[in-house]
Amino acid sequence: TGPTGSGKTTTLYGALSELNQPQRKIITVEDPVEYRLPRINQVQVNSRIG
């Protein structure tokens, strides 16, 4: 947690980029997906469809 602009998203995506290896399967559930990352299955939460 932290205030807007404190680097939470940057830190998270940086960590995902470091973990992102061809032999790994990574899935994220986000609201919203802010940046698309190659080889990572990113799913956006949509409360309207469940």
CSV table of N, CA and C in Angstrom, one decimal:
chain,number,residue,atom,x,y,z
A,1,THR,N,0.8,-1.2,0.0
A,1,THR,CA,0.0,0.0,0.0
A,1,THR,C,0.9,1.2,0.0
A,2,GLY,N,0.3,2.3,-0.4
A,2,GLY,CA,1.0,3.6,-0.4
A,2,GLY,C,0.2,4.6,-1.2
A,3,PRO,N,0.7,5.8,-1.2
A,3,PRO,CA,0.0,6.9,-1.9
A,3,PRO,C,0.2,6.8,-3.4
A,4,THR,N,-0.7,7.4,-4.2
A,4,THR,CA,-0.6,7.5,-5.6
A,4,THR,C,0.8,8.1,-6.0
A,5,GLY,N,1.5,7.4,-6.9
A,5,GLY,CA,2.7,8.0,-7.4
A,5,GLY,C,3.9,7.5,-6.6
A,6,SER,N,3.7,6.5,-5.7
A,6,SER,CA,4.8,6.1,-4.8
A,6,SER,C,5.6,4.9,-5.4
A,7,GLY,N,5.2,4.4,-6.6
A,7,GLY,CA,5.9,3.4,-7.2
A,7,GLY,C,5.4,1.9,-7.1
A,8,LYS,N,4.2,1.8,-6.5
A,8,LYS,CA,3.7,0.4,-6.3
A,8,LYS,C,3.6,-0.4,-7.6
A,9,THR,N,3.0,0.2,-8.7
A,9,THR,CA,2.8,-0.4,-9.9
A,9,THR,C,4.2,-0.7,-10.6
A,10,THR,N,5.0,0.3,-10.6
A,10,THR,CA,6.4,0.1,-11.1
A,10,THR,C,7.1,-1.0,-10.5
A,11,THR,N,7.0,-1.1,-9.1
A,11,THR,CA,7.7,-2.2,-8.4
A,11,THR,C,7.1,-3.6,-8.8
A,12,LEU,N,5.8,-3.7,-8.8
A,12,LEU,CA,5.1,-4.9,-9.2
A,12,LEU,C,5.5,-5.4,-10.6
A,13,TYR,N,5.4,-4.5,-11.5
A,13,TYR,CA,5.8,-4.9,-12.9
A,13,TYR,C,7.2,-5.2,-13.1
A,14,GLY,N,8.1,-4.5,-12.3
A,14,GLY,CA,9.5,-4.8,-12.3
A,14,GLY,C,9.8,-6.2,-11.8
A,15,ALA,N,9.1,-6.6,-10.7
A,15,ALA,CA,9.3,-7.9,-10.1
A,15,ALA,C,8.7,-9.0,-11.1
A,16,LEU,N,7.6,-8.7,-11.7
A,16,LEU,CA,7.1,-9.7,-12.7
A,16,LEU,C,8.0,-9.8,-13.9
A,17,SER,N,8.6,-8.8,-14.3
A,17,SER,CA,9.6,-8.9,-15.4
A,17,SER,C,10.8,-9.7,-15.1
A,18,GLU,N,11.3,-9.6,-13.8
A,18,GLU,CA,12.4,-10.4,-13.4
A,18,GLU,C,12.0,-11.9,-13.3
A,19,LEU,N,10.8,-12.2,-12.9
A,19,LEU,CA,10.3,-13.6,-12.8
A,19,LEU,C,10.0,-14.2,-14.1
A,20,ASN,N,9.7,-13.4,-15.1
A,20,ASN,CA,9.2,-13.8,-16.4
A,20,ASN,C,10.3,-14.6,-17.2
A,21,GLN,N,10.3,-15.9,-17.1
A,21,GLN,CA,11.2,-16.8,-17.8
A,21,GLN,C,10.4,-17.7,-18.7
A,22,PRO,N,10.9,-18.1,-19.8
A,22,PRO,CA,10.2,-19.0,-20.8
A,22,PRO,C,9.6,-20.3,-20.1
A,23,GLN,N,10.3,-20.8,-19.1
A,23,GLN,CA,9.9,-22.0,-18.5
A,23,GLN,C,8.8,-21.8,-17.4
A,24,ARG,N,8.5,-20.5,-17.1
A,24,ARG,CA,7.5,-20.2,-16.1
A,24,ARG,C,6.2,-19.8,-16.7
A,25,LYS,N,5.1,-20.1,-16.1
A,25,LYS,CA,3.8,-19.7,-16.5
A,25,LYS,C,3.3,-18.7,-15.4
A,26,ILE,N,3.1,-17.5,-15.8
A,26,ILE,CA,2.6,-16.5,-14.8
A,26,ILE,C,1.3,-16.0,-15.3
A,27,ILE,N,0.3,-15.9,-14.3
A,27,ILE,CA,-1.0,-15.4,-14.6
A,27,ILE,C,-1.3,-14.3,-13.5
A,28,THR,N,-1.8,-13.1,-14.0
A,28,THR,CA,-2.1,-12.0,-13.1
A,28,THR,C,-3.6,-11.7,-13.2
A,29,VAL,N,-4.2,-11.3,-12.1
A,29,VAL,CA,-5.6,-10.8,-12.2
A,29,VAL,C,-5.5,-9.4,-11.7
A,30,GLU,N,-5.9,-8.4,-12.6
A,30,GLU,CA,-5.6,-7.0,-12.3
A,30,GLU,C,-6.9,-6.2,-12.5
A,31,ASP,N,-6.9,-5.0,-11.9
A,31,ASP,CA,-8.0,-4.1,-12.1
A,31,ASP,C,-7.5,-2.7,-12.0
A,32,PRO,N,-7.2,-2.1,-13.2
A,32,PRO,CA,-7.1,-2.6,-14.5
A,32,PRO,C,-5.7,-3.1,-14.9
A,33,VAL,N,-5.6,-3.8,-16.0
A,33,VAL,CA,-4.2,-4.1,-16.5
A,33,VAL,C,-3.6,-2.8,-17.0
A,34,GLU,N,-2.5,-2.4,-16.4
A,34,GLU,CA,-1.9,-1.1,-16.8
A,34,GLU,C,-0.9,-1.2,-17.8
A,35,TYR,N,-0.1,-2.3,-17.9
A,35,TYR,CA,0.9,-2.5,-18.9
A,35,TYR,C,0.9,-3.9,-19.3
A,36,ARG,N,0.9,-4.2,-20.6
A,36,ARG,CA,1.0,-5.5,-21.2
A,36,ARG,C,2.4,-6.0,-21.1
A,37,LEU,N,2.6,-7.3,-20.6
A,37,LEU,CA,3.9,-7.9,-20.5
A,37,LEU,C,3.9,-9.1,-21.4
A,38,PRO,N,5.0,-9.3,-22.2
A,38,PRO,CA,5.0,-10.5,-23.0
A,38,PRO,C,5.1,-11.8,-22.2
A,39,ARG,N,4.5,-12.9,-22.6
A,39,ARG,CA,4.6,-14.2,-22.0
A,39,ARG,C,3.9,-14.3,-20.6
A,40,ILE,N,3.1,-13.2,-20.3
A,40,ILE,CA,2.4,-13.3,-19.0
A,40,ILE,C,0.9,-13.2,-19.4
A,41,ASN,N,0.1,-14.1,-18.8
A,41,ASN,CA,-1.3,-14.1,-19.1
A,41,ASN,C,-2.0,-13.1,-18.1
A,42,GLN,N,-2.4,-12.0,-18.6
A,42,GLN,CA,-3.0,-11.0,-17.7
A,42,GLN,C,-4.5,-10.9,-17.9
A,43,VAL,N,-5.2,-11.0,-16.8
A,43,VAL,CA,-6.7,-11.0,-16.9
A,43,VAL,C,-7.2,-9.8,-16.2
A,44,GLN,N,-8.1,-9.0,-16.8
A,44,GLN,CA,-8.7,-7.9,-16.1
A,44,GLN,C,-10.0,-8.2,-15.4
A,45,VAL,N,-10.1,-7.8,-14.2
A,45,VAL,CA,-11.3,-8.0,-13.4
A,45,VAL,C,-12.5,-7.3,-14.1
A,46,ASN,N,-13.6,-8.0,-14.3
A,46,ASN,CA,-14.8,-7.3,-14.8
A,46,ASN,C,-16.0,-7.7,-14.0
A,47,SER,N,-16.4,-6.9,-13.0
A,47,SER,CA,-17.5,-7.3,-12.1
A,47,SER,C,-18.8,-7.4,-12.8
A,48,ARG,N,-19.0,-6.8,-14.0
A,48,ARG,CA,-20.2,-6.9,-14.7
A,48,ARG,C,-20.5,-8.3,-15.2
A,49,ILE,N,-19.5,-9.0,-15.6
A,49,ILE,CA,-19.7,-10.4,-16.1
A,49,ILE,C,-19.3,-11.5,-15.1
A,50,GLY,N,-18.9,-11.1,-14.0
A,50,GLY,CA,-18.6,-12.1,-12.9
A,50,GLY,C,-17.3,-12.7,-12.8
